[in-house]
Amino acid sequence: MSLNQRLFSLTLAGALAFSACGDDGDDKVEPVEDAGSGDGDRYAGCATVIEAGSDTEAIQTALIEVKTGETLCFADGVYEITTELSLTVNKVTVRGNPEDREAVVLDYAKQTTGKDALSVDGADFTIEHLTIRNSGGNSIVVKNTERPTFRNLKVYWDAGSKTENGAYAVYPLSCTDVLVEDCEVIGASDAGIYVGQSKNIIVRNNVVHGNVAGIEIENSDDALVTGNHTYDNTCGILVFVMPNLEKKDGHRTIVENNNIENNNHENFAEAGTTVSFLPAGLGMLLLANDGTEVRG
């Protein structure tokens, strides 16, 4: 099969898979009656709404009690999160405000327990239309699952581009059928958008800046990286294969129609990490990944 045929097959399969999962719970977390009724309803389709002012315990309880196939929504507001949140239920959507992703903010500046912001191992997980800031570790970690979708998110750190920031913002690992679209990431001390040891990947229409690495595809197969804007990172886009990982190789990445410019930021990665050796000024780094095509 030719590269163009593979791209068509990947894009078509991704569109079909992702269309199926993009639409499909303390005292301030309330079930929504007759969810989905009423045109223009802010909470249409939401099984549970987390009200403004809810604390970390209430949010984690909602993530435990949410049922397969349900959508958990946040009311507008800033939520101070003090522990790492987790989700293990399949086919769950976590949603903020579709009209303004910065209207719902999960702020981890006061986190005292756990390392990452949100860890997920449920299949068909979607997170969309919200902001996560100041995670001490990685921001959104999804591992060993199928069809994770990250849509219209903003992830950043108030401190700017600092070594103390979390390493990865959007972080699917060992996943299949990955979609990352319309997100903005600023200040990750390793990679803003990272996809590792995964297959069938689309990373499109994102804006990544002020990170060490903007977008990173590592030891993965069949990735399409398209329509992204990467600037003011140390390196704009990396496609590579690294040793000592469970998956040993990577194949068939297409990098097309991206705007990669002015990636001259001083490297602020933690000393000794792989990306700490990147020199400023790299638009793109390709290393040991077979069948990579760069165009447009």
PDB file of C-alpha atoms in Angstrom:
ATOM      1  CA  MET A   1       0.000   0.000   0.000  1.00  0.00           C
ATOM      2  CA  SER A   2       1.364   3.429  -0.915  1.00  0.00           C
ATOM      3  CA  LEU A   3       1.953   6.173   1.668  1.00  0.00           C
ATOM      4  CA  ASN A   4      -0.981   8.188   0.321  1.00  0.00           C
ATOM      5  CA  GLN A   5      -3.233   5.149   0.580  1.00  0.00           C
ATOM      6  CA  ARG A   6      -2.101   4.599   4.156  1.00  0.00           C
ATOM      7  CA  LEU A   7      -2.791   8.257   4.984  1.00  0.00           C
ATOM      8  CA  PHE A   8      -6.291   8.028   3.491  1.00  0.00           C
ATOM      9  CA  SER A   9      -7.002   4.834   5.413  1.00  0.00           C
ATOM     10  CA  LEU A  10      -5.676   6.319   8.657  1.00  0.00           C
ATOM     11  CA  THR A  11      -7.659   9.534   8.303  1.00  0.00           C
ATOM     12  CA  LEU A  12     -10.881   7.761   7.354  1.00  0.00           C
ATOM     13  CA  ALA A  13     -10.569   5.228  10.178  1.00  0.00           C
ATOM     14  CA  GLY A  14      -9.756   8.002  12.643  1.00  0.00           C
ATOM     15  CA  ALA A  15     -12.721  10.091  11.570  1.00  0.00           C
ATOM     16  CA  LEU A  16     -15.093   7.152  11.952  1.00  0.00           C
ATOM     17  CA  ALA A  17     -13.675   6.149  15.332  1.00  0.00           C
ATOM     18  CA  PHE A  18     -13.562   9.630  16.787  1.00  0.00           C
ATOM     19  CA  SER A  19     -17.040  10.627  15.643  1.00  0.00           C
ATOM     20  CA  ALA A  20     -18.396   7.836  17.837  1.00  0.00           C
ATOM     21  CA  CYS A  21     -16.724   8.953  21.063  1.00  0.00           C
ATOM     22  CA  GLY A  22     -16.738  12.746  20.961  1.00  0.00           C
ATOM     23  CA  ASP A  23     -20.391  13.239  22.106  1.00  0.00           C
ATOM     24  CA  ASP A  24     -20.973  10.278  24.161  1.00  0.00           C
ATOM     25  CA  GLY A  25     -20.468  12.822  38.651  1.00  0.00           C
ATOM     26  CA  ASP A  26     -20.309  16.046  48.008  1.00  0.00           C
ATOM     27  CA  ASP A  27     -23.155  18.090  47.977  1.00  0.00           C
ATOM     28  CA  LYS A  28     -22.423  20.358  45.047  1.00  0.00           C
ATOM     29  CA  VAL A  29     -22.428  17.591  42.486  1.00  0.00           C
ATOM     30  CA  GLU A  30     -25.910  17.185  41.090  1.00  0.00           C
ATOM     31  CA  PRO A  31     -27.502  14.839  38.530  1.00  0.00           C
ATOM     32  CA  VAL A  32     -29.149  16.603  35.636  1.00  0.00           C
ATOM     33  CA  GLU A  33     -32.742  15.654  34.948  1.00  0.00           C
ATOM     34  CA  ASP A  34     -33.829  15.322  31.321  1.00  0.00           C
ATOM     35  CA  ALA A  35     -30.263  15.895  30.142  1.00  0.00           C
ATOM     36  CA  GLY A  36     -30.086  16.582  26.466  1.00  0.00           C
ATOM     37  CA  SER A  37     -33.432  18.351  26.140  1.00  0.00           C
ATOM     38  CA  GLY A  38     -33.662  21.915  24.910  1.00  0.00           C
ATOM     39  CA  ASP A  39     -31.781  23.486  22.022  1.00  0.00           C
ATOM     40  CA  GLY A  40     -28.788  25.475  23.134  1.00  0.00           C
ATOM     41  CA  ASP A  41     -28.870  24.056  26.659  1.00  0.00           C
ATOM     42  CA  ARG A  42     -25.462  24.638  28.233  1.00  0.00           C
ATOM     43  CA  TYR A  43     -25.644  21.223  29.894  1.00  0.00           C
ATOM     44  CA  ALA A  44     -27.337  19.249  27.156  1.00  0.00           C
ATOM     45  CA  GLY A  45     -26.138  15.654  27.309  1.00  0.00           C
ATOM     46  CA  CYS A  46     -24.616  16.020  30.789  1.00  0.00           C
ATOM     47  CA  ALA A  47     -25.546  13.246  33.219  1.00  0.00           C
ATOM     48  CA  THR A  48     -23.877  15.091  36.093  1.00  0.00           C
ATOM     49  CA  VAL A  49     -22.860  18.715  36.624  1.00  0.00           C
ATOM     50  CA  ILE A  50     -20.112  19.677  39.071  1.00  0.00           C
ATOM     51  CA  GLU A  51     -21.073  23.056  40.462  1.00  0.00           C
ATOM     52  CA  ALA A  52     -18.687  25.950  40.949  1.00  0.00           C
ATOM     53  CA  GLY A  53     -16.952  25.795  44.322  1.00  0.00           C
ATOM     54  CA  SER A  54     -16.910  22.002  44.522  1.00  0.00           C
ATOM     55  CA  ASP A  55     -13.846  20.690  46.318  1.00  0.00           C
ATOM     56  CA  THR A  56     -11.429  17.971  45.270  1.00  0.00           C
ATOM     57  CA  GLU A  57     -13.254  15.239  47.176  1.00  0.00           C
ATOM     58  CA  ALA A  58     -16.519  16.042  45.437  1.00  0.00           C
ATOM     59  CA  ILE A  59     -14.868  15.981  42.016  1.00  0.00           C
ATOM     60  CA  GLN A  60     -13.111  12.680  42.652  1.00  0.00           C
ATOM     61  CA  THR A  61     -16.367  11.171  43.941  1.00  0.00           C
ATOM     62  CA  ALA A  62     -18.058  12.208  40.717  1.00  0.00           C
ATOM     63  CA  LEU A  63     -15.298  10.544  38.713  1.00  0.00           C
ATOM     64  CA  ILE A  64     -15.796   7.337  40.710  1.00  0.00           C
ATOM     65  CA  GLU A  65     -19.591   7.323  40.460  1.00  0.00           C
ATOM     66  CA  VAL A  66     -19.926   8.283  36.801  1.00  0.00           C
ATOM     67  CA  LYS A  67     -21.382   5.459  34.714  1.00  0.00           C
ATOM     68  CA  THR A  68     -20.219   4.031  31.427  1.00  0.00           C
ATOM     69  CA  GLY A  69     -21.284   6.208  28.532  1.00  0.00           C
ATOM     70  CA  GLU A  70     -22.051   9.308  30.632  1.00  0.00           C
ATOM     71  CA  THR A  71     -20.841  12.888  30.324  1.00  0.00           C
ATOM     72  CA  LEU A  72     -19.602  14.720  33.413  1.00  0.00           C
ATOM     73  CA  CYS A  73     -19.739  18.512  33.081  1.00  0.00           C
ATOM     74  CA  PHE A  74     -18.196  21.382  35.031  1.00  0.00           C
ATOM     75  CA  ALA A  75     -20.029  24.648  35.687  1.00  0.00           C
ATOM     76  CA  ASP A  76     -17.988  27.776  35.007  1.00  0.00           C
ATOM     77  CA  GLY A  77     -15.458  28.575  37.696  1.00  0.00           C
ATOM     78  CA  VAL A  78     -11.970  27.956  39.064  1.00  0.00           C
ATOM     79  CA  TYR A  79     -11.584  24.672  40.960  1.00  0.00           C
ATOM     80  CA  GLU A  80      -8.671  24.363  43.387  1.00  0.00           C
ATOM     81  CA  ILE A  81      -7.484  20.761  43.179  1.00  0.00           C
ATOM     82  CA  THR A  82      -5.334  19.382  45.997  1.00  0.00           C
ATOM     83  CA  THR A  83      -4.845  15.743  44.953  1.00  0.00           C
ATOM     84  CA  GLU A  84      -4.306  13.835  41.751  1.00  0.00           C
ATOM     85  CA  LEU A  85      -7.637  12.902  40.176  1.00  0.00           C
ATOM     86  CA  SER A  86      -8.264   9.535  38.523  1.00  0.00           C
ATOM     87  CA  LEU A  87     -10.841   7.891  36.279  1.00  0.00           C
ATOM     88  CA  THR A  88     -11.210   4.185  35.475  1.00  0.00           C
ATOM     89  CA  VAL A  89     -14.707   4.033  33.922  1.00  0.00           C
ATOM     90  CA  ASN A  90     -15.025   3.432  30.173  1.00  0.00           C
ATOM     91  CA  LYS A  91     -16.730   5.731  27.674  1.00  0.00           C
ATOM     92  CA  VAL A  92     -16.751   8.841  29.853  1.00  0.00           C
ATOM     93  CA  THR A  93     -16.625  12.431  28.600  1.00  0.00           C
ATOM     94  CA  VAL A  94     -15.332  15.194  30.886  1.00  0.00           C
ATOM     95  CA  ARG A  95     -16.513  18.543  29.550  1.00  0.00           C
ATOM     96  CA  GLY A  96     -16.079  22.203  30.401  1.00  0.00           C
ATOM     97  CA  ASN A  97     -17.634  25.115  28.521  1.00  0.00           C
ATOM     98  CA  PRO A  98     -17.820  24.613  24.736  1.00  0.00           C
ATOM     99  CA  GLU A  99     -18.152  28.370  24.243  1.00  0.00           C
ATOM    100  CA  ASP A 100     -15.082  29.290  26.317  1.00  0.00           C
ATOM    101  CA  ARG A 101     -12.533  26.721  27.474  1.00  0.00           C
ATOM    102  CA  GLU A 102     -11.044  29.241  29.923  1.00  0.00           C
ATOM    103  CA  ALA A 103     -14.367  29.546  31.781  1.00  0.00           C
ATOM    104  CA  VAL A 104     -13.635  26.218  33.517  1.00  0.00           C
ATOM    105  CA  VAL A 105     -10.215  26.015  35.174  1.00  0.00           C
ATOM    106  CA  LEU A 106      -8.765  23.150  37.197  1.00  0.00           C
ATOM    107  CA  ASP A 107      -5.933  24.772  39.170  1.00  0.00           C
ATOM    108  CA  TYR A 108      -3.334  22.518  40.797  1.00  0.00           C
ATOM    109  CA  ALA A 109      -1.207  25.215  42.445  1.00  0.00           C
ATOM    110  CA  LYS A 110      -2.185  23.882  45.901  1.00  0.00           C
ATOM    111  CA  GLN A 111      -1.799  20.180  45.110  1.00  0.00           C
ATOM    112  CA  THR A 112      -0.272  18.242  48.009  1.00  0.00           C
ATOM    113  CA  THR A 113      -1.031  14.604  47.140  1.00  0.00           C
ATOM    114  CA  GLY A 114      -0.145  12.670  44.024  1.00  0.00           C
ATOM    115  CA  LYS A 115       2.068  13.700  41.171  1.00  0.00           C
ATOM    116  CA  ASP A 116      -0.045  14.218  38.074  1.00  0.00           C
ATOM    117  CA  ALA A 117      -3.213  16.239  37.532  1.00  0.00           C
ATOM    118  CA  LEU A 118      -5.541  13.622  36.024  1.00  0.00           C
ATOM    119  CA  SER A 119      -4.785   9.970  35.270  1.00  0.00           C
ATOM    120  CA  VAL A 120      -7.108   7.849  33.145  1.00  0.00           C
ATOM    121  CA  ASP A 121      -7.172   4.193  32.131  1.00  0.00           C
ATOM    122  CA  GLY A 122     -10.722   3.927  30.828  1.00  0.00           C
ATOM    123  CA  ALA A 123     -11.338   3.322  27.134  1.00  0.00           C
ATOM    124  CA  ASP A 124     -13.151   5.820  24.910  1.00  0.00           C
ATOM    125  CA  PHE A 125     -12.265   8.729  27.194  1.00  0.00           C
ATOM    126  CA  THR A 126     -12.859  12.291  26.015  1.00  0.00           C
ATOM    127  CA  ILE A 127     -11.799  15.489  27.757  1.00  0.00           C
ATOM    128  CA  GLU A 128     -12.789  18.767  26.142  1.00  0.00           C
ATOM    129  CA  HIS A 129     -13.432  22.501  26.480  1.00  0.00           C
ATOM    130  CA  LEU A 130     -11.561  23.284  29.707  1.00  0.00           C
ATOM    131  CA  THR A 131      -8.278  24.559  31.145  1.00  0.00           C
ATOM    132  CA  ILE A 132      -5.744  22.855  33.407  1.00  0.00           C
ATOM    133  CA  ARG A 133      -2.988  24.898  34.983  1.00  0.00           C
ATOM    134  CA  ASN A 134      -0.056  24.568  37.388  1.00  0.00           C
ATOM    135  CA  SER A 135       0.241  20.789  37.525  1.00  0.00           C
ATOM    136  CA  GLY A 136       3.317  19.714  39.450  1.00  0.00           C
ATOM    137  CA  GLY A 137       3.635  16.580  37.357  1.00  0.00           C
ATOM    138  CA  ASN A 138       2.090  15.663  34.044  1.00  0.00           C
ATOM    139  CA  SER A 139      -1.275  17.245  33.311  1.00  0.00           C
ATOM    140  CA  ILE A 140      -3.517  14.657  31.582  1.00  0.00           C
ATOM    141  CA  VAL A 141      -2.164  11.093  31.498  1.00  0.00           C
ATOM    142  CA  VAL A 142      -4.017   8.370  29.595  1.00  0.00           C
ATOM    143  CA  LYS A 143      -2.373   4.939  29.491  1.00  0.00           C
ATOM    144  CA  ASN A 144      -2.962   1.542  27.926  1.00  0.00           C
ATOM    145  CA  THR A 145      -6.341   2.241  26.425  1.00  0.00           C
ATOM    146  CA  GLU A 146      -8.223   2.842  23.191  1.00  0.00           C
ATOM    147  CA  ARG A 147      -9.665   5.926  21.575  1.00  0.00           C
ATOM    148  CA  PRO A 148      -8.659   8.758  23.931  1.00  0.00           C
ATOM    149  CA  THR A 149      -9.674  12.202  22.692  1.00  0.00           C
ATOM    150  CA  PHE A 150      -8.229  15.529  23.868  1.00  0.00           C
ATOM    151  CA  ARG A 151     -10.200  18.436  22.392  1.00  0.00           C
ATOM    152  CA  ASN A 152     -10.121  22.214  22.798  1.00  0.00           C
ATOM    153  CA  LEU A 153      -8.023  22.228  25.968  1.00  0.00           C
ATOM    154  CA  LYS A 154      -5.655  24.828  27.351  1.00  0.00           C
ATOM    155  CA  VAL A 155      -2.814  23.718  29.608  1.00  0.00           C
ATOM    156  CA  TYR A 156      -0.322  26.146  31.104  1.00  0.00           C
ATOM    157  CA  TRP A 157       1.677  27.217  34.149  1.00  0.00           C
ATOM    158  CA  ASP A 158       1.425  30.645  35.767  1.00  0.00           C
ATOM    159  CA  ALA A 159       5.198  30.697  36.301  1.00  0.00           C
ATOM    160  CA  GLY A 160       5.875  30.637  32.561  1.00  0.00           C
ATOM    161  CA  SER A 161       8.489  28.344  31.047  1.00  0.00           C
ATOM    162  CA  LYS A 162      10.212  26.898  34.126  1.00  0.00           C
ATOM    163  CA  THR A 163      12.007  23.640  34.946  1.00  0.00           C
ATOM    164  CA  GLU A 164       9.692  23.136  37.940  1.00  0.00           C
ATOM    165  CA  ASN A 165       6.661  22.801  35.663  1.00  0.00           C
ATOM    166  CA  GLY A 166       5.186  19.427  34.823  1.00  0.00           C
ATOM    167  CA  ALA A 167       6.994  17.476  32.151  1.00  0.00           C
ATOM    168  CA  TYR A 168       4.099  16.595  29.826  1.00  0.00           C
ATOM    169  CA  ALA A 169       0.749  18.337  29.362  1.00  0.00           C
ATOM    170  CA  VAL A 170      -1.210  16.092  26.986  1.00  0.00           C
ATOM    171  CA  TYR A 171       0.224  12.605  27.558  1.00  0.00           C
ATOM    172  CA  PRO A 172      -1.325   9.506  25.959  1.00  0.00           C
ATOM    173  CA  LEU A 173       0.939   6.485  26.374  1.00  0.00           C
ATOM    174  CA  SER A 174       0.524   2.999  24.890  1.00  0.00           C
ATOM    175  CA  CYS A 175      -2.831   3.890  23.361  1.00  0.00           C
ATOM    176  CA  THR A 176      -4.635   3.141  20.105  1.00  0.00           C
ATOM    177  CA  ASP A 177      -6.648   5.576  17.989  1.00  0.00           C
ATOM    178  CA  VAL A 178      -5.498   8.815  19.610  1.00  0.00           C
ATOM    179  CA  LEU A 179      -6.938  12.228  18.735  1.00  0.00           C
ATOM    180  CA  VAL A 180      -5.484  15.526  19.967  1.00  0.00           C
ATOM    181  CA  GLU A 181      -7.106  18.574  18.382  1.00  0.00           C
ATOM    182  CA  ASP A 182      -7.589  22.311  18.886  1.00  0.00           C
ATOM    183  CA  CYS A 183      -5.536  22.450  22.096  1.00  0.00           C
ATOM    184  CA  GLU A 184      -3.083  25.076  23.354  1.00  0.00           C
ATOM    185  CA  VAL A 185      -0.151  24.139  25.580  1.00  0.00           C
ATOM    186  CA  ILE A 186       2.329  26.559  27.135  1.00  0.00           C
ATOM    187  CA  GLY A 187       5.285  25.876  29.436  1.00  0.00           C
ATOM    188  CA  ALA A 188       5.751  22.094  29.633  1.00  0.00           C
ATOM    189  CA  SER A 189       9.268  21.253  30.797  1.00  0.00           C
ATOM    190  CA  ASP A 190       9.460  18.282  28.429  1.00  0.00           C
ATOM    191  CA  ALA A 191       6.775  18.109  25.716  1.00  0.00           C
ATOM    192  CA  GLY A 192       3.556  20.067  25.349  1.00  0.00           C
ATOM    193  CA  ILE A 193       1.830  17.323  23.354  1.00  0.00           C
ATOM    194  CA  TYR A 194       3.403  13.884  23.675  1.00  0.00           C
ATOM    195  CA  VAL A 195       2.212  10.626  22.142  1.00  0.00           C
ATOM    196  CA  GLY A 196       4.342   7.605  23.015  1.00  0.00           C
ATOM    197  CA  GLN A 197       4.333   3.877  22.164  1.00  0.00           C
ATOM    198  CA  SER A 198       0.940   4.272  20.505  1.00  0.00           C
ATOM    199  CA  LYS A 199      -0.628   3.643  17.110  1.00  0.00           C
ATOM    200  CA  ASN A 200      -3.173   5.291  14.825  1.00  0.00           C
ATOM    201  CA  ILE A 201      -2.674   8.881  15.936  1.00  0.00           C
ATOM    202  CA  ILE A 202      -3.990  12.240  14.772  1.00  0.00           C
ATOM    203  CA  VAL A 203      -2.531  15.454  16.214  1.00  0.00           C
ATOM    204  CA  ARG A 204      -4.144  18.399  14.438  1.00  0.00           C
ATOM    205  CA  ASN A 205      -4.848  22.116  14.673  1.00  0.00           C
ATOM    206  CA  ASN A 206      -3.065  22.670  17.987  1.00  0.00           C
ATOM    207  CA  VAL A 207      -1.010  25.667  19.142  1.00  0.00           C
ATOM    208  CA  VAL A 208       2.042  24.845  21.258  1.00  0.00           C
ATOM    209  CA  HIS A 209       4.538  27.415  22.481  1.00  0.00           C
ATOM    210  CA  GLY A 210       6.926  28.094  25.333  1.00  0.00           C
ATOM    211  CA  ASN A 211       7.651  24.374  25.876  1.00  0.00           C
ATOM    212  CA  VAL A 212      10.928  22.516  25.557  1.00  0.00           C
ATOM    213  CA  ALA A 213       9.464  20.253  22.867  1.00  0.00           C
ATOM    214  CA  GLY A 214       6.278  21.397  21.215  1.00  0.00           C
ATOM    215  CA  ILE A 215       4.918  18.126  19.776  1.00  0.00           C
ATOM    216  CA  GLU A 216       6.611  14.772  20.329  1.00  0.00           C
ATOM    217  CA  ILE A 217       5.818  11.452  18.619  1.00  0.00           C
ATOM    218  CA  GLU A 218       7.897   8.691  20.214  1.00  0.00           C
ATOM    219  CA  ASN A 219       8.120   4.976  19.330  1.00  0.00           C
ATOM    220  CA  SER A 220       4.711   5.094  17.667  1.00  0.00           C
ATOM    221  CA  ASP A 221       3.103   3.883  14.432  1.00  0.00           C
ATOM    222  CA  ASP A 222       0.854   5.580  11.893  1.00  0.00           C
ATOM    223  CA  ALA A 223       0.757   9.158  13.145  1.00  0.00           C
ATOM    224  CA  LEU A 224      -0.591  12.172  11.280  1.00  0.00           C
ATOM    225  CA  VAL A 225       0.635  15.540  12.590  1.00  0.00           C
ATOM    226  CA  THR A 226      -1.141  18.272  10.648  1.00  0.00           C
ATOM    227  CA  GLY A 227      -2.280  21.884  10.817  1.00  0.00           C
ATOM    228  CA  ASN A 228      -0.420  22.694  14.045  1.00  0.00           C
ATOM    229  CA  HIS A 229       1.352  25.924  14.969  1.00  0.00           C
ATOM    230  CA  THR A 230       4.525  25.443  17.002  1.00  0.00           C
ATOM    231  CA  TYR A 231       6.590  28.453  18.022  1.00  0.00           C
ATOM    232  CA  ASP A 232       8.852  29.697  20.832  1.00  0.00           C
ATOM    233  CA  ASN A 233       9.698  26.158  21.925  1.00  0.00           C
ATOM    234  CA  THR A 234      13.239  24.826  22.120  1.00  0.00           C
ATOM    235  CA  CYS A 235      12.231  22.382  19.368  1.00  0.00           C
ATOM    236  CA  GLY A 236       9.014  22.561  17.375  1.00  0.00           C
ATOM    237  CA  ILE A 237       8.233  18.941  16.432  1.00  0.00           C
ATOM    238  CA  LEU A 238      10.104  15.728  17.303  1.00  0.00           C
ATOM    239  CA  VAL A 239       9.538  12.349  15.671  1.00  0.00           C
ATOM    240  CA  PHE A 240      11.886   9.759  17.094  1.00  0.00           C
ATOM    241  CA  VAL A 241      12.604   6.294  18.415  1.00  0.00           C
ATOM    242  CA  MET A 242      14.326   5.931  21.763  1.00  0.00           C
ATOM    243  CA  PRO A 243      15.882   2.836  23.386  1.00  0.00           C
ATOM    244  CA  ASN A 244      14.916   1.028  26.572  1.00  0.00           C
ATOM    245  CA  LEU A 245      11.163   1.243  26.031  1.00  0.00           C
ATOM    246  CA  GLU A 246       8.646  -1.600  25.825  1.00  0.00           C
ATOM    247  CA  LYS A 247       7.903  -0.725  22.200  1.00  0.00           C
ATOM    248  CA  LYS A 248      11.202  -0.683  20.378  1.00  0.00           C
ATOM    249  CA  ASP A 249      10.392   1.009  17.058  1.00  0.00           C
ATOM    250  CA  GLY A 250       8.265   3.560  15.238  1.00  0.00           C
ATOM    251  CA  HIS A 251       6.876   3.707  11.700  1.00  0.00           C
ATOM    252  CA  ARG A 252       4.955   5.811   9.206  1.00  0.00           C
ATOM    253  CA  THR A 253       4.601   9.317  10.588  1.00  0.00           C
ATOM    254  CA  ILE A 254       3.317  12.062   8.290  1.00  0.00           C
ATOM    255  CA  VAL A 255       4.051  15.663   9.288  1.00  0.00           C
ATOM    256  CA  GLU A 256       2.195  17.987   6.928  1.00  0.00           C
ATOM    257  CA  ASN A 257       0.938  21.551   6.640  1.00  0.00           C
ATOM    258  CA  ASN A 258       2.252  22.735   9.993  1.00  0.00           C
ATOM    259  CA  ASN A 259       3.535  26.207  10.803  1.00  0.00           C
ATOM    260  CA  ILE A 260       6.862  25.662  12.583  1.00  0.00           C
ATOM    261  CA  GLU A 261       8.589  28.956  13.355  1.00  0.00           C
ATOM    262  CA  ASN A 262      10.920  30.706  15.762  1.00  0.00           C
ATOM    263  CA  ASN A 263      11.593  27.743  18.011  1.00  0.00           C
ATOM    264  CA  ASN A 264      14.538  29.373  19.753  1.00  0.00           C
ATOM    265  CA  HIS A 265      13.510  29.157  23.419  1.00  0.00           C
ATOM    266  CA  GLU A 266      16.230  28.435  25.944  1.00  0.00           C
ATOM    267  CA  ASN A 267      16.127  24.802  27.015  1.00  0.00           C
ATOM    268  CA  PHE A 268      14.654  24.595  30.538  1.00  0.00           C
ATOM    269  CA  ALA A 269      14.221  20.814  30.800  1.00  0.00           C
ATOM    270  CA  GLU A 270      15.344  18.932  33.884  1.00  0.00           C
ATOM    271  CA  ALA A 271      19.039  18.076  33.563  1.00  0.00           C
ATOM    272  CA  GLY A 272      19.714  14.563  32.333  1.00  0.00           C
ATOM    273  CA  THR A 273      16.399  14.048  30.531  1.00  0.00           C
ATOM    274  CA  THR A 274      16.472  13.264  26.826  1.00  0.00           C
ATOM    275  CA  VAL A 275      15.126  16.638  25.752  1.00  0.00           C
ATOM    276  CA  SER A 276      17.589  18.494  27.985  1.00  0.00           C
ATOM    277  CA  PHE A 277      20.173  17.858  25.271  1.00  0.00           C
ATOM    278  CA  LEU A 278      18.188  19.632  22.551  1.00  0.00           C
ATOM    279  CA  PRO A 279      19.836  22.828  21.329  1.00  0.00           C
ATOM    280  CA  ALA A 280      17.589  25.837  20.892  1.00  0.00           C
ATOM    281  CA  GLY A 281      16.704  26.595  17.309  1.00  0.00           C
ATOM    282  CA  LEU A 282      15.397  23.223  16.116  1.00  0.00           C
ATOM    283  CA  GLY A 283      12.281  23.421  14.009  1.00  0.00           C
ATOM    284  CA  MET A 284      12.066  19.661  13.623  1.00  0.00           C
ATOM    285  CA  LEU A 285      14.042  16.647  14.795  1.00  0.00           C
ATOM    286  CA  LEU A 286      13.663  13.274  13.075  1.00  0.00           C
ATOM    287  CA  LEU A 287      15.515  10.351  14.659  1.00  0.00           C
ATOM    288  CA  ALA A 288      15.345   6.642  13.793  1.00  0.00           C
ATOM    289  CA  ASN A 289      11.619   6.590  12.934  1.00  0.00           C
ATOM    290  CA  ASP A 290      11.047   4.597   9.741  1.00  0.00           C
ATOM    291  CA  GLY A 291       8.860   5.897   6.927  1.00  0.00           C
ATOM    292  CA  THR A 292       8.602   9.520   8.052  1.00  0.00           C
ATOM    293  CA  GLU A 293       7.312  11.998   5.489  1.00  0.00           C
ATOM    294  CA  VAL A 294       7.419  15.779   5.955  1.00  0.00           C
ATOM    295  CA  ARG A 295       5.545  18.024   3.516  1.00  0.00           C
ATOM    296  CA  GLY A 296       3.718  21.307   3.189  1.00  0.00           C
TER     297      GLY A 296
END
